[in-house]
Amino acid sequence: MNSLKHIASIALFAFSATGFSQTMYPKITGYFGILHPIVTVSNEQTNLNFRDYYAVGFPTGINIWKNQKIGFSFEIVPNIKDEDGHDKVTNILFHPGVLVALGNGYTFAGRLAFESGGRYGVTPVINKTIIKSDNCSYFVAVPLPVRFGNDHPATFTVGFQFGIAF
């Protein structure tokens, strides 16, 4: 009977050690970042952040990874703009999307975009984890928003984002 208990405890230990060393799915992570749109282009004009105005966004979200390769993300981004000495929150962006792990720390996010200011569109994002630790990781990303609606011409923006995931 003692040998049966001994075998069972070894098997339980091996199972537990294996379970703790592997990532369990679904896996939920949160993140916070700072987004700087760099240039926005439409058929009417080209606007440069830091020259024509200063705009900044604060993406905050939750990622739910189904497995190592695919996941769902929901992000909310309050955007602030300072122009001619006046600053205000210009809109809140609701940004659900699909995540695809590309390997080597790269992730593609394909997001839908719904802005409180009346614009909508899509935002493809390429993300790269640059520092990874046990508790968090730091990342950089290049979002490429395309927006329509609200009686404005279609726009395409190139942005730069950095942040922390935990």
Tab-separated table of C-alpha atoms in Angstrom:
chain	number	residue	atom	x	y	z
A	1	MET	CA	0.000	0.000	0.000
A	2	ASN	CA	2.865	2.417	0.774
A	3	SER	CA	4.411	1.824	-2.649
A	4	LEU	CA	1.061	2.661	-4.319
A	5	LYS	CA	0.881	5.939	-2.344
A	6	HIS	CA	4.479	6.690	-3.318
A	7	ILE	CA	3.756	6.118	-7.041
A	8	ALA	CA	0.598	8.239	-6.821
A	9	SER	CA	2.459	11.110	-5.138
A	10	ILE	CA	5.221	11.003	-7.781
A	11	ALA	CA	2.622	11.041	-10.576
A	12	LEU	CA	0.749	13.920	-8.908
A	13	PHE	CA	3.989	15.885	-8.486
A	14	ALA	CA	4.955	15.317	-12.146
A	15	PHE	CA	1.490	16.362	-13.318
A	16	SER	CA	1.511	19.486	-11.105
A	17	ALA	CA	5.014	20.525	-12.151
A	18	THR	CA	4.108	20.138	-15.809
A	19	GLY	CA	0.869	22.101	-15.364
A	20	PHE	CA	2.611	25.025	-13.672
A	21	SER	CA	5.353	25.305	-16.262
A	22	GLN	CA	2.952	25.501	-19.211
A	23	THR	CA	0.629	28.362	-20.094
A	24	MET	CA	-3.010	27.531	-19.514
A	25	TYR	CA	-5.616	28.696	-22.040
A	26	PRO	CA	-7.653	30.742	-22.267
A	27	LYS	CA	-5.014	33.197	-21.070
A	28	ILE	CA	-6.059	36.726	-20.069
A	29	THR	CA	-3.660	39.678	-20.117
A	30	GLY	CA	-4.171	43.400	-19.655
A	31	TYR	CA	-2.177	46.298	-21.026
A	32	PHE	CA	-1.783	50.065	-21.033
A	33	GLY	CA	0.008	52.197	-23.602
A	34	ILE	CA	0.682	55.618	-24.996
A	35	LEU	CA	-0.165	56.254	-28.639
A	36	HIS	CA	1.178	59.060	-30.804
A	37	PRO	CA	-0.364	59.462	-34.240
A	38	ILE	CA	2.490	60.628	-36.473
A	39	VAL	CA	0.849	61.605	-39.761
A	40	THR	CA	-2.771	61.607	-40.971
A	41	VAL	CA	-3.526	61.766	-44.693
A	42	SER	CA	-6.807	62.425	-46.534
A	43	ASN	CA	-7.622	63.559	-50.067
A	44	GLU	CA	-7.916	67.124	-48.692
A	45	GLN	CA	-4.838	67.496	-46.475
A	46	THR	CA	-1.911	65.974	-44.595
A	47	ASN	CA	-1.577	66.676	-40.854
A	48	LEU	CA	1.543	66.084	-38.794
A	49	ASN	CA	1.340	65.525	-35.064
A	50	PHE	CA	3.856	67.635	-33.080
A	51	ARG	CA	3.776	70.290	-35.852
A	52	ASP	CA	0.124	71.163	-36.523
A	53	TYR	CA	-1.106	70.074	-33.068
A	54	TYR	CA	-0.295	67.564	-30.355
A	55	ALA	CA	-2.484	64.460	-30.077
A	56	VAL	CA	-2.026	61.514	-27.741
A	57	GLY	CA	-4.082	58.423	-26.955
A	58	PHE	CA	-4.037	56.048	-24.002
A	59	PRO	CA	-4.940	52.534	-25.185
A	60	THR	CA	-6.089	50.306	-22.347
A	61	GLY	CA	-7.261	46.794	-22.996
A	62	ILE	CA	-7.729	43.143	-22.231
A	63	ASN	CA	-6.506	40.285	-24.415
A	64	ILE	CA	-8.064	36.836	-24.183
A	65	TRP	CA	-5.828	34.273	-25.871
A	66	LYS	CA	-7.701	31.129	-26.981
A	67	ASN	CA	-4.395	29.340	-27.635
A	68	GLN	CA	-0.808	30.245	-28.544
A	69	LYS	CA	-1.788	31.573	-31.959
A	70	ILE	CA	-5.171	33.319	-31.776
A	71	GLY	CA	-7.008	35.577	-29.383
A	72	PHE	CA	-9.573	38.337	-28.925
A	73	SER	CA	-8.819	41.835	-27.698
A	74	PHE	CA	-10.976	44.685	-26.468
A	75	GLU	CA	-9.429	48.114	-26.177
A	76	ILE	CA	-10.690	51.538	-25.149
A	77	VAL	CA	-8.643	54.583	-26.156
A	78	PRO	CA	-9.345	58.077	-24.820
A	79	ASN	CA	-7.717	60.620	-27.161
A	80	ILE	CA	-6.558	64.086	-26.139
A	81	LYS	CA	-5.655	66.888	-28.528
A	82	ASP	CA	-3.900	70.188	-27.790
A	83	GLU	CA	-4.270	72.754	-30.557
A	84	ASP	CA	-3.701	76.497	-30.393
A	85	GLY	CA	-3.283	76.354	-26.612
A	86	HIS	CA	-6.601	74.554	-26.020
A	87	ASP	CA	-6.711	70.915	-24.998
A	88	LYS	CA	-9.604	68.501	-24.706
A	89	VAL	CA	-10.621	64.880	-24.988
A	90	THR	CA	-11.532	64.628	-28.667
A	91	ASN	CA	-13.107	61.169	-28.599
A	92	ILE	CA	-13.181	57.736	-27.025
A	93	LEU	CA	-12.348	54.850	-29.329
A	94	PHE	CA	-13.940	51.404	-28.866
A	95	HIS	CA	-11.558	48.964	-30.498
A	96	PRO	CA	-12.428	45.216	-30.517
A	97	GLY	CA	-10.299	42.873	-32.587
A	98	VAL	CA	-8.629	39.580	-33.357
A	99	LEU	CA	-5.050	38.801	-32.312
A	100	VAL	CA	-2.739	36.553	-34.328
A	101	ALA	CA	0.664	35.587	-32.914
A	102	LEU	CA	3.234	35.741	-35.711
A	103	GLY	CA	6.207	34.381	-33.756
A	104	ASN	CA	9.423	35.948	-32.449
A	105	GLY	CA	7.432	38.335	-30.228
A	106	TYR	CA	5.359	39.784	-33.105
A	107	THR	CA	1.561	39.960	-33.027
A	108	PHE	CA	-0.940	41.201	-35.595
A	109	ALA	CA	-4.126	42.819	-34.295
A	110	GLY	CA	-6.974	43.362	-36.719
A	111	ARG	CA	-9.317	45.815	-35.020
A	112	LEU	CA	-12.671	47.387	-35.796
A	113	ALA	CA	-12.920	51.037	-34.766
A	114	PHE	CA	-15.907	52.944	-33.384
A	115	GLU	CA	-15.194	56.498	-32.261
A	116	SER	CA	-17.500	58.516	-30.010
A	117	GLY	CA	-16.917	61.441	-32.398
A	118	GLY	CA	-18.885	59.592	-35.104
A	119	ARG	CA	-16.050	58.062	-37.135
A	120	TYR	CA	-15.592	54.345	-37.758
A	121	GLY	CA	-13.193	52.064	-39.595
A	122	VAL	CA	-10.461	49.495	-39.124
A	123	THR	CA	-7.040	49.516	-37.512
A	124	PRO	CA	-4.439	46.925	-38.463
A	125	VAL	CA	-1.654	46.889	-35.847
A	126	ILE	CA	1.773	45.234	-35.831
A	127	ASN	CA	3.022	44.728	-32.268
A	128	LYS	CA	6.459	43.597	-31.027
A	129	THR	CA	7.312	42.551	-27.477
A	130	ILE	CA	10.726	44.066	-26.762
A	131	ILE	CA	11.259	43.107	-23.092
A	132	LYS	CA	9.589	40.157	-21.398
A	133	SER	CA	9.824	39.297	-17.696
A	134	ASP	CA	7.881	37.008	-15.372
A	135	ASN	CA	5.535	39.820	-14.267
A	136	CYS	CA	5.108	42.001	-17.351
A	137	SER	CA	6.309	42.744	-20.833
A	138	TYR	CA	7.043	45.954	-22.691
A	139	PHE	CA	5.981	46.405	-26.285
A	140	VAL	CA	6.052	48.765	-29.243
A	141	ALA	CA	3.418	48.851	-31.961
A	142	VAL	CA	2.617	50.511	-35.261
A	143	PRO	CA	-1.131	51.116	-35.669
A	144	LEU	CA	-2.402	52.037	-39.137
A	145	PRO	CA	-5.941	53.453	-38.631
A	146	VAL	CA	-8.311	53.970	-41.561
A	147	ARG	CA	-11.391	56.059	-40.710
A	148	PHE	CA	-14.632	57.011	-42.454
A	149	GLY	CA	-17.858	58.825	-41.665
A	150	ASN	CA	-19.234	61.881	-39.905
A	151	ASP	CA	-19.142	63.987	-43.084
A	152	HIS	CA	-15.324	63.957	-43.221
A	153	PRO	CA	-13.103	62.514	-45.931
A	154	ALA	CA	-11.586	59.081	-45.389
A	155	THR	CA	-8.262	59.234	-43.523
A	156	PHE	CA	-5.221	57.026	-43.122
A	157	THR	CA	-2.915	57.478	-40.146
A	158	VAL	CA	0.458	56.058	-39.176
A	159	GLY	CA	1.061	55.945	-35.435
A	160	PHE	CA	3.591	54.777	-32.864
A	161	GLN	CA	2.599	53.136	-29.607
A	162	PHE	CA	4.520	51.778	-26.643
A	163	GLY	CA	3.261	50.206	-23.491
A	164	ILE	CA	3.267	47.551	-20.809
A	165	ALA	CA	1.327	44.281	-20.677
A	166	PHE	CA	0.734	42.317	-17.505
